[in-house]
Amino acid sequence: MNGSAAHLGGDHEVLGTLLAWLEAGEAAALVTVLRTWGSSPRPPGALLAIRRSDGRMVGSVSGGCVEADLVERYLRGEIGAFPTTLDYGADPAGGARFGLPCGGQLELLIEEPAAGTLRPALAAITAGETLARCVDLASGRVALRPPGQDAGLCHTTAGVSKVFGPQWRLILIGAGQLADHVARIALSLEMQVILCDPRPEFHSALAGGVPGMVFTRQMPDDLIAGLTHTARTAVIALAHDPKIDDLGLLEALPGTFYYVGALGSLRSSAARRERLRSLGIDEAALARLHAPVGLDIGSHTPAEIAVSIAADLVASRHRAQRSVEDGVEGVEAQRVSGGACA
C-alpha cells in the first residue's frame, strides 16, 4: 500500500522529524509514554521528540502538562544515561506542580536513539505495514521485528516494545461516496483500510481511489476468510446490494472481528437479520451486528453518516483495546528480553 502523508498519523510526524534531526548531526531524544494512572491526555505509546540544540519539540506526551519541564531537564543534562524512565505526578505535590489532571501520573521512556533504529519504523508506517521496535532497558540494545499477535505497546521491567504502523484494520464492502468518506476518516485514525468491491461497474470510478486505501476486486467472503489477526479488524457492508453485503457478513459475524456493521434503514436492517437467520447465523452472532451502522446522531449526508460510523468504530475500538489489555495484563508471553520481543 502506498501511504499518503496526510493520513500517516502522529508517529510518522514525530519519527520523520526526529530522523531528519539525527541525520543532520543534531542530538535529540525520543520520549514514549509507557503507563498512565488516573486521567491522562495522552495514551501509552504516545511520542515526543526533543532537539537538544534549542529544545524544539514535535509530538506530545501529556498535552502540555509536563513538556516544558521535561525539555528543561533534558537541555540541562539532568536526565541520566539513556535509555531511562521518568515519572511525573508520582506524589500529590508533583501532580499539582505539573498540572496532571485528576491526580494523574505518567511513566515515560527517554532515549537518544540511533537513526538506524528509526528508519525501518518510519518505512513501515509509510508502507502501511507493522513493525515492532523493542528496547532492552538494561543494555539499550534495540531490536526490530515483525509484531506478534498483540499490537500497541508492551512494557515490562526488562524492556519496551512498541508497534509502528497501522495496528487496526477496516474492511469496507462496496465502493461509493460513503465508502470514500469513511476511508478518509479511518486513515486519519491510523487504520489500514481495504475497500472490497467485485462489481465491474465500480472499477473505473476507483482508478484514483482514496490515497492510502487498498482496493481489491475479491469477493468479500473470500477476502474476509483469508484475514488473520481479526480481533483488531472491523468489517462494514456499504454496497446496498444484499448479494454483495450479505456474503461478507456471513463470513464475518461468526468470527472474532471487533466490529461488524451494515448500512441500511431500521426496516432494511430487520429484513437483513431475517435473511442472515435463514442462512444459519445464530442469535449470538446477530447480536454483534451494528445495523443500522454508526451512532444515531441524526446524520443524513454521506459525510455525516461517515462521522457517525467513525465515532462508533472509535468507541468499539477502545472497548476492544481495554478487553485485550485486561486479558493480557501480567502475561509472561509479552515479556521483552535481551532487546527482542519474546
Tab-separated table of C-alpha atoms in Angstrom:
chain	number	residue	atom	x	y	z
A	1	MET	CA	0.000	0.000	0.000
A	2	ASN	CA	1.262	3.441	-0.834
A	3	GLY	CA	0.677	5.727	2.165
A	4	SER	CA	-0.322	9.365	1.967
A	5	ALA	CA	1.463	11.742	4.338
A	6	ALA	CA	-1.859	13.341	5.244
A	7	HIS	CA	-3.080	10.009	6.594
A	8	LEU	CA	0.009	8.603	8.290
A	9	GLY	CA	-0.639	9.915	11.779
A	10	GLY	CA	1.365	11.390	14.623
A	11	ASP	CA	4.014	8.659	14.883
A	12	HIS	CA	5.090	9.365	11.307
A	13	GLU	CA	5.487	13.082	12.005
A	14	VAL	CA	7.480	12.504	15.200
A	15	LEU	CA	9.793	9.857	13.734
A	16	GLY	CA	10.245	11.743	10.466
A	17	THR	CA	11.247	14.955	12.223
A	18	LEU	CA	13.489	13.152	14.703
A	19	LEU	CA	15.225	11.212	11.941
A	20	ALA	CA	15.856	14.438	9.993
A	21	TRP	CA	17.464	15.981	13.070
A	22	LEU	CA	19.698	12.977	13.658
A	23	GLU	CA	20.755	12.771	10.015
A	24	ALA	CA	21.698	16.459	10.186
A	25	GLY	CA	24.044	15.671	13.074
A	26	GLU	CA	21.792	17.005	15.837
A	27	ALA	CA	21.415	15.297	19.216
A	28	ALA	CA	17.813	14.536	20.079
A	29	ALA	CA	15.658	12.492	22.434
A	30	LEU	CA	12.662	10.250	21.814
A	31	VAL	CA	10.148	10.110	24.665
A	32	THR	CA	7.442	7.423	24.857
A	33	VAL	CA	4.509	7.246	27.267
A	34	LEU	CA	4.797	3.875	28.999
A	35	ARG	CA	1.983	3.957	31.516
A	36	THR	CA	-0.605	6.343	32.880
A	37	TRP	CA	-2.621	6.377	36.099
A	38	GLY	CA	-5.736	8.421	36.654
A	39	SER	CA	-6.690	10.881	33.956
A	40	SER	CA	-4.132	11.464	31.223
A	41	PRO	CA	-4.463	13.441	27.965
A	42	ARG	CA	-2.157	11.090	26.007
A	43	PRO	CA	-2.286	7.289	25.919
A	44	PRO	CA	0.535	4.749	26.340
A	45	GLY	CA	2.623	4.708	23.174
A	46	ALA	CA	2.330	8.465	22.525
A	47	LEU	CA	5.593	10.007	21.327
A	48	LEU	CA	7.548	13.238	21.757
A	49	ALA	CA	10.853	14.221	20.131
A	50	ILE	CA	13.124	16.922	21.603
A	51	ARG	CA	16.068	18.579	19.846
A	52	ARG	CA	18.942	19.280	22.229
A	53	SER	CA	20.299	22.354	20.468
A	54	ASP	CA	17.222	24.512	21.014
A	55	GLY	CA	14.568	22.447	22.798
A	56	ARG	CA	12.284	22.270	19.782
A	57	MET	CA	9.549	19.634	20.236
A	58	VAL	CA	7.317	17.590	17.975
A	59	GLY	CA	4.580	15.374	19.354
A	60	SER	CA	3.256	15.276	22.912
A	61	VAL	CA	3.263	13.042	25.983
A	62	SER	CA	0.876	14.993	28.212
A	63	GLY	CA	-0.918	17.579	26.123
A	64	GLY	CA	1.349	20.297	27.529
A	65	CYS	CA	1.334	19.434	31.260
A	66	VAL	CA	4.951	18.274	31.626
A	67	GLU	CA	6.678	19.015	28.316
A	68	ALA	CA	8.282	22.292	29.398
A	69	ASP	CA	9.846	20.739	32.494
A	70	LEU	CA	10.948	17.683	30.530
A	71	VAL	CA	12.677	19.823	27.879
A	72	GLU	CA	14.362	21.920	30.573
A	73	ARG	CA	15.703	18.815	32.304
A	74	TYR	CA	16.937	17.375	29.014
A	75	LEU	CA	18.712	20.560	27.920
A	76	ARG	CA	20.384	20.918	31.316
A	77	GLY	CA	21.657	17.331	31.132
A	78	GLU	CA	19.766	16.263	34.248
A	79	ILE	CA	18.386	13.090	32.679
A	80	GLY	CA	20.736	10.157	33.265
A	81	ALA	CA	22.152	7.511	30.951
A	82	PHE	CA	19.862	6.508	28.109
A	83	PRO	CA	17.536	4.724	27.903
A	84	THR	CA	15.939	5.685	31.186
A	85	THR	CA	12.475	6.057	32.663
A	86	LEU	CA	10.982	9.072	34.415
A	87	ASP	CA	7.786	9.514	36.448
A	88	TYR	CA	5.632	12.618	36.680
A	89	GLY	CA	2.914	13.081	39.257
A	90	ALA	CA	4.072	10.235	41.488
A	91	ASP	CA	3.122	12.311	44.526
A	92	PRO	CA	0.272	14.801	45.068
A	93	ALA	CA	2.643	17.792	45.123
A	94	GLY	CA	4.216	16.718	41.832
A	95	GLY	CA	0.835	16.177	40.260
A	96	ALA	CA	-0.253	19.690	41.187
A	97	ARG	CA	3.024	21.241	40.039
A	98	PHE	CA	2.842	19.798	36.555
A	99	GLY	CA	-0.886	20.190	36.103
A	100	LEU	CA	-1.628	16.496	35.718
A	101	PRO	CA	-5.422	16.327	35.714
A	102	CYS	CA	-7.341	14.372	38.360
A	103	GLY	CA	-4.156	13.377	40.159
A	104	GLY	CA	-2.867	11.551	37.107
A	105	GLN	CA	0.587	10.030	36.776
A	106	LEU	CA	2.845	9.371	33.776
A	107	GLU	CA	5.755	6.996	33.322
A	108	LEU	CA	7.981	7.894	30.378
A	109	LEU	CA	10.778	6.157	28.466
A	110	ILE	CA	13.517	8.542	27.300
A	111	GLU	CA	16.078	7.529	24.656
A	112	GLU	CA	18.681	9.111	22.425
A	113	PRO	CA	18.103	6.674	19.566
A	114	ALA	CA	20.340	5.868	16.628
A	115	ALA	CA	18.946	6.822	13.225
A	116	GLY	CA	19.226	3.211	12.067
A	117	THR	CA	16.620	2.080	14.594
A	118	LEU	CA	14.121	4.686	13.378
A	119	ARG	CA	14.311	4.323	9.590
A	120	PRO	CA	12.614	0.886	9.453
A	121	ALA	CA	9.814	2.030	11.781
A	122	LEU	CA	9.220	5.110	9.636
A	123	ALA	CA	9.274	2.985	6.483
A	124	ALA	CA	6.721	0.595	7.998
A	125	ILE	CA	4.293	3.439	8.709
A	126	THR	CA	4.754	4.851	5.211
A	127	ALA	CA	4.163	1.453	3.590
A	128	GLY	CA	1.114	0.640	5.715
A	129	GLU	CA	2.965	-2.260	7.335
A	130	THR	CA	3.671	-3.001	11.001
A	131	LEU	CA	6.971	-3.375	12.815
A	132	ALA	CA	7.837	-3.846	16.489
A	133	ARG	CA	10.710	-1.748	17.848
A	134	CYS	CA	11.963	-3.405	21.030
A	135	VAL	CA	14.233	-1.630	23.546
A	136	ASP	CA	16.191	-3.518	26.206
A	137	LEU	CA	16.218	-1.223	29.239
A	138	ALA	CA	19.397	-2.678	30.754
A	139	SER	CA	21.667	-2.614	27.704
A	140	GLY	CA	19.944	-0.067	25.478
A	141	ARG	CA	20.002	-2.526	22.575
A	142	VAL	CA	17.218	-2.146	20.043
A	143	ALA	CA	15.726	-4.988	18.020
A	144	LEU	CA	13.369	-4.561	15.062
A	145	ARG	CA	10.991	-7.470	14.489
A	146	PRO	CA	7.645	-8.338	12.942
A	147	PRO	CA	4.886	-7.814	15.508
A	148	GLY	CA	3.229	-10.798	17.092
A	149	GLN	CA	-0.478	-11.315	17.637
A	150	ASP	CA	-0.561	-8.417	20.081
A	151	ALA	CA	-0.052	-4.846	18.970
A	152	GLY	CA	0.402	-1.468	20.591
A	153	LEU	CA	2.791	-1.042	23.493
A	154	CYS	CA	4.257	-3.729	25.754
A	155	HIS	CA	6.201	-2.664	28.848
A	156	THR	CA	7.899	-4.788	31.494
A	157	THR	CA	10.830	-4.206	33.862
A	158	ALA	CA	13.074	-5.766	31.204
A	159	GLY	CA	12.122	-3.697	28.208
A	160	VAL	CA	9.648	-1.917	25.986
A	161	SER	CA	8.128	-2.952	22.666
A	162	LYS	CA	6.147	-0.501	20.560
A	163	VAL	CA	4.483	-1.451	17.306
A	164	PHE	CA	4.655	1.087	14.496
A	165	GLY	CA	2.317	1.124	11.523
A	166	PRO	CA	-1.442	0.528	11.318
A	167	GLN	CA	-2.498	-1.760	14.159
A	168	TRP	CA	-6.227	-1.639	13.407
A	169	ARG	CA	-7.794	-2.529	10.083
A	170	LEU	CA	-11.079	-1.647	8.395
A	171	ILE	CA	-12.653	-3.684	5.604
A	172	LEU	CA	-15.231	-1.750	3.588
A	173	ILE	CA	-17.564	-3.717	1.309
A	174	GLY	CA	-18.972	-1.658	-1.531
A	175	ALA	CA	-17.480	1.350	-3.292
A	176	GLY	CA	-19.099	4.757	-3.451
A	177	GLN	CA	-19.154	8.230	-1.945
A	178	LEU	CA	-19.864	6.999	1.588
A	179	ALA	CA	-17.006	4.492	1.449
A	180	ASP	CA	-14.653	7.297	0.379
A	181	HIS	CA	-15.682	9.468	3.331
A	182	VAL	CA	-15.372	6.603	5.810
A	183	ALA	CA	-11.981	5.611	4.391
A	184	ARG	CA	-10.556	9.120	4.700
A	185	ILE	CA	-11.566	9.397	8.352
A	186	ALA	CA	-10.368	5.877	9.170
A	187	LEU	CA	-6.988	6.546	7.576
A	188	SER	CA	-6.638	9.697	9.673
A	189	LEU	CA	-7.276	7.454	12.703
A	190	GLU	CA	-4.223	5.404	11.663
A	191	MET	CA	-6.214	2.400	10.468
A	192	GLN	CA	-5.350	0.303	7.448
A	193	VAL	CA	-8.307	0.492	5.049
A	194	ILE	CA	-9.186	-2.124	2.429
A	195	LEU	CA	-12.102	-1.496	0.077
A	196	CYS	CA	-13.617	-4.590	-1.491
A	197	ASP	CA	-15.973	-4.447	-4.472
A	198	PRO	CA	-16.157	-7.166	-7.137
A	199	ARG	CA	-18.713	-5.278	-9.294
A	200	PRO	CA	-17.135	-4.257	-12.618
A	201	GLU	CA	-19.199	-1.078	-12.924
A	202	PHE	CA	-17.367	0.429	-9.940
A	203	HIS	CA	-13.819	-0.359	-11.031
A	204	SER	CA	-13.191	2.545	-13.402
A	205	ALA	CA	-14.500	5.082	-10.881
A	206	LEU	CA	-11.973	3.801	-8.332
A	207	ALA	CA	-8.902	4.180	-10.520
A	208	GLY	CA	-7.662	7.135	-8.443
A	209	GLY	CA	-9.051	5.909	-5.156
A	210	VAL	CA	-8.501	7.460	-1.752
A	211	PRO	CA	-4.758	7.943	-1.111
A	212	GLY	CA	-3.585	5.301	1.307
A	213	MET	CA	-6.519	2.931	0.752
A	214	VAL	CA	-6.157	-0.545	-0.757
A	215	PHE	CA	-8.739	-1.630	-3.367
A	216	THR	CA	-9.475	-5.245	-4.199
A	217	ARG	CA	-11.890	-6.919	-6.620
A	218	GLN	CA	-12.125	-10.065	-4.489
A	219	MET	CA	-15.486	-11.374	-3.393
A	220	PRO	CA	-15.995	-10.133	0.175
A	221	ASP	CA	-16.361	-13.590	1.705
A	222	ASP	CA	-13.097	-14.734	0.102
A	223	LEU	CA	-11.279	-11.633	1.354
A	224	ILE	CA	-12.605	-11.955	4.896
A	225	ALA	CA	-11.970	-15.705	5.077
A	226	GLY	CA	-8.289	-15.091	4.337
A	227	LEU	CA	-7.722	-12.468	7.030
A	228	THR	CA	-5.649	-13.038	10.171
A	229	HIS	CA	-5.486	-11.066	13.459
A	230	THR	CA	-9.207	-10.357	13.115
A	231	ALA	CA	-9.684	-9.133	16.695
A	232	ARG	CA	-8.278	-5.797	15.508
A	233	THR	CA	-10.312	-5.723	12.290
A	234	ALA	CA	-13.706	-4.132	11.560
A	235	VAL	CA	-15.975	-5.062	8.646
A	236	ILE	CA	-18.634	-2.679	7.316
A	237	ALA	CA	-21.014	-3.509	4.450
A	238	LEU	CA	-21.923	-0.437	2.368
A	239	ALA	CA	-22.769	-1.905	-1.057
A	240	HIS	CA	-26.582	-1.535	-0.886
A	241	ASP	CA	-26.637	-4.924	-2.614
A	242	PRO	CA	-27.588	-7.941	-0.453
A	243	LYS	CA	-25.789	-10.281	-2.843
A	244	ILE	CA	-22.538	-8.477	-2.004
A	245	ASP	CA	-23.090	-7.263	1.546
A	246	ASP	CA	-24.544	-10.478	2.951
A	247	LEU	CA	-21.669	-12.571	1.623
A	248	GLY	CA	-19.242	-10.558	3.709
A	249	LEU	CA	-21.473	-10.538	6.782
A	250	LEU	CA	-21.998	-14.304	6.652
A	251	GLU	CA	-18.240	-14.754	6.845
A	252	ALA	CA	-17.557	-12.001	9.389
A	253	LEU	CA	-20.293	-12.430	12.000
A	254	PRO	CA	-19.193	-15.856	13.335
A	255	GLY	CA	-15.587	-14.598	13.610
A	256	THR	CA	-13.655	-12.536	16.143
A	257	PHE	CA	-13.892	-9.158	14.381
A	258	TYR	CA	-14.223	-6.356	16.912
A	259	TYR	CA	-16.871	-4.564	14.835
A	260	VAL	CA	-19.253	-5.749	12.113
A	261	GLY	CA	-21.725	-3.261	10.654
A	262	ALA	CA	-24.071	-2.787	7.716
A	263	LEU	CA	-25.645	0.281	6.152
A	264	GLY	CA	-29.429	0.443	5.954
A	265	SER	CA	-32.619	1.736	7.487
A	266	LEU	CA	-34.292	0.111	10.501
A	267	ARG	CA	-36.626	-1.720	8.131
A	268	SER	CA	-33.902	-2.982	5.788
A	269	SER	CA	-31.726	-3.932	8.765
A	270	ALA	CA	-34.561	-6.024	10.215
A	271	ALA	CA	-35.000	-7.742	6.828
A	272	ARG	CA	-31.238	-8.351	6.667
A	273	ARG	CA	-31.275	-10.037	10.076
A	274	GLU	CA	-34.069	-12.334	8.927
A	275	ARG	CA	-32.083	-13.283	5.810
A	276	LEU	CA	-28.983	-13.984	7.881
A	277	ARG	CA	-31.007	-16.132	10.319
A	278	SER	CA	-32.359	-18.145	7.409
A	279	LEU	CA	-28.771	-18.658	6.224
A	280	GLY	CA	-27.663	-20.127	9.552
A	281	ILE	CA	-26.336	-17.159	11.547
A	282	ASP	CA	-27.254	-17.679	15.218
A	283	GLU	CA	-28.627	-15.075	17.613
A	284	ALA	CA	-25.343	-14.569	19.447
A	285	ALA	CA	-23.605	-13.658	16.180
A	286	LEU	CA	-26.518	-11.470	15.043
A	287	ALA	CA	-26.330	-9.542	18.304
A	288	ARG	CA	-22.866	-8.374	17.254
A	289	LEU	CA	-24.178	-6.743	14.069
A	290	HIS	CA	-24.254	-2.929	14.120
A	291	ALA	CA	-27.192	-2.261	11.825
A	292	PRO	CA	-28.091	0.430	11.097
A	293	VAL	CA	-24.366	1.123	11.225
A	294	GLY	CA	-22.982	4.076	13.177
A	295	LEU	CA	-24.137	6.155	16.125
A	296	ASP	CA	-27.538	7.824	15.963
A	297	ILE	CA	-26.542	11.476	15.560
A	298	GLY	CA	-29.284	12.399	13.090
A	299	SER	CA	-26.912	12.142	10.125
A	300	HIS	CA	-28.208	12.408	6.560
A	301	THR	CA	-25.391	13.269	4.147
A	302	PRO	CA	-22.606	10.814	3.266
A	303	ALA	CA	-20.106	12.915	5.222
A	304	GLU	CA	-22.347	12.977	8.309
A	305	ILE	CA	-23.009	9.240	8.112
A	306	ALA	CA	-19.258	8.661	7.819
A	307	VAL	CA	-18.712	10.672	11.022
A	308	SER	CA	-21.320	8.560	12.839
A	309	ILE	CA	-19.649	5.353	11.631
A	310	ALA	CA	-16.173	6.561	12.580
A	311	ALA	CA	-17.348	7.577	16.066
A	312	ASP	CA	-18.834	4.110	16.635
A	313	LEU	CA	-15.624	2.497	15.375
A	314	VAL	CA	-13.546	4.549	17.812
A	315	ALA	CA	-15.808	3.687	20.755
A	316	SER	CA	-15.768	-0.019	19.865
A	317	ARG	CA	-12.023	0.044	19.284
A	318	HIS	CA	-11.372	1.415	22.772
A	319	ARG	CA	-13.673	-1.197	24.297
A	320	ALA	CA	-11.823	-3.912	22.394
A	321	GLN	CA	-8.441	-2.477	23.421
A	322	ARG	CA	-9.436	-2.456	27.104
A	323	SER	CA	-10.587	-6.054	26.777
A	324	VAL	CA	-7.264	-7.087	25.234
A	325	GLU	CA	-5.284	-5.248	27.901
A	326	ASP	CA	-7.348	-6.782	30.718
A	327	GLY	CA	-6.802	-10.229	29.256
A	328	VAL	CA	-3.020	-9.975	28.848
A	329	GLU	CA	-2.067	-7.962	31.935
A	330	GLY	CA	0.898	-9.685	33.510
A	331	VAL	CA	1.108	-12.358	30.815
A	332	GLU	CA	4.677	-13.656	30.567
A	333	ALA	CA	4.371	-14.081	26.810
A	334	GLN	CA	4.526	-10.300	26.423
A	335	ARG	CA	7.964	-10.130	28.028
A	336	VAL	CA	10.617	-8.022	26.299
A	337	SER	CA	14.031	-9.515	26.992
A	338	GLY	CA	17.528	-9.034	25.615
A	339	GLY	CA	16.358	-6.269	23.285
A	340	ALA	CA	13.988	-8.622	21.498
A	341	CYS	CA	10.251	-9.200	21.630
A	342	ALA	CA	9.625	-12.522	23.291
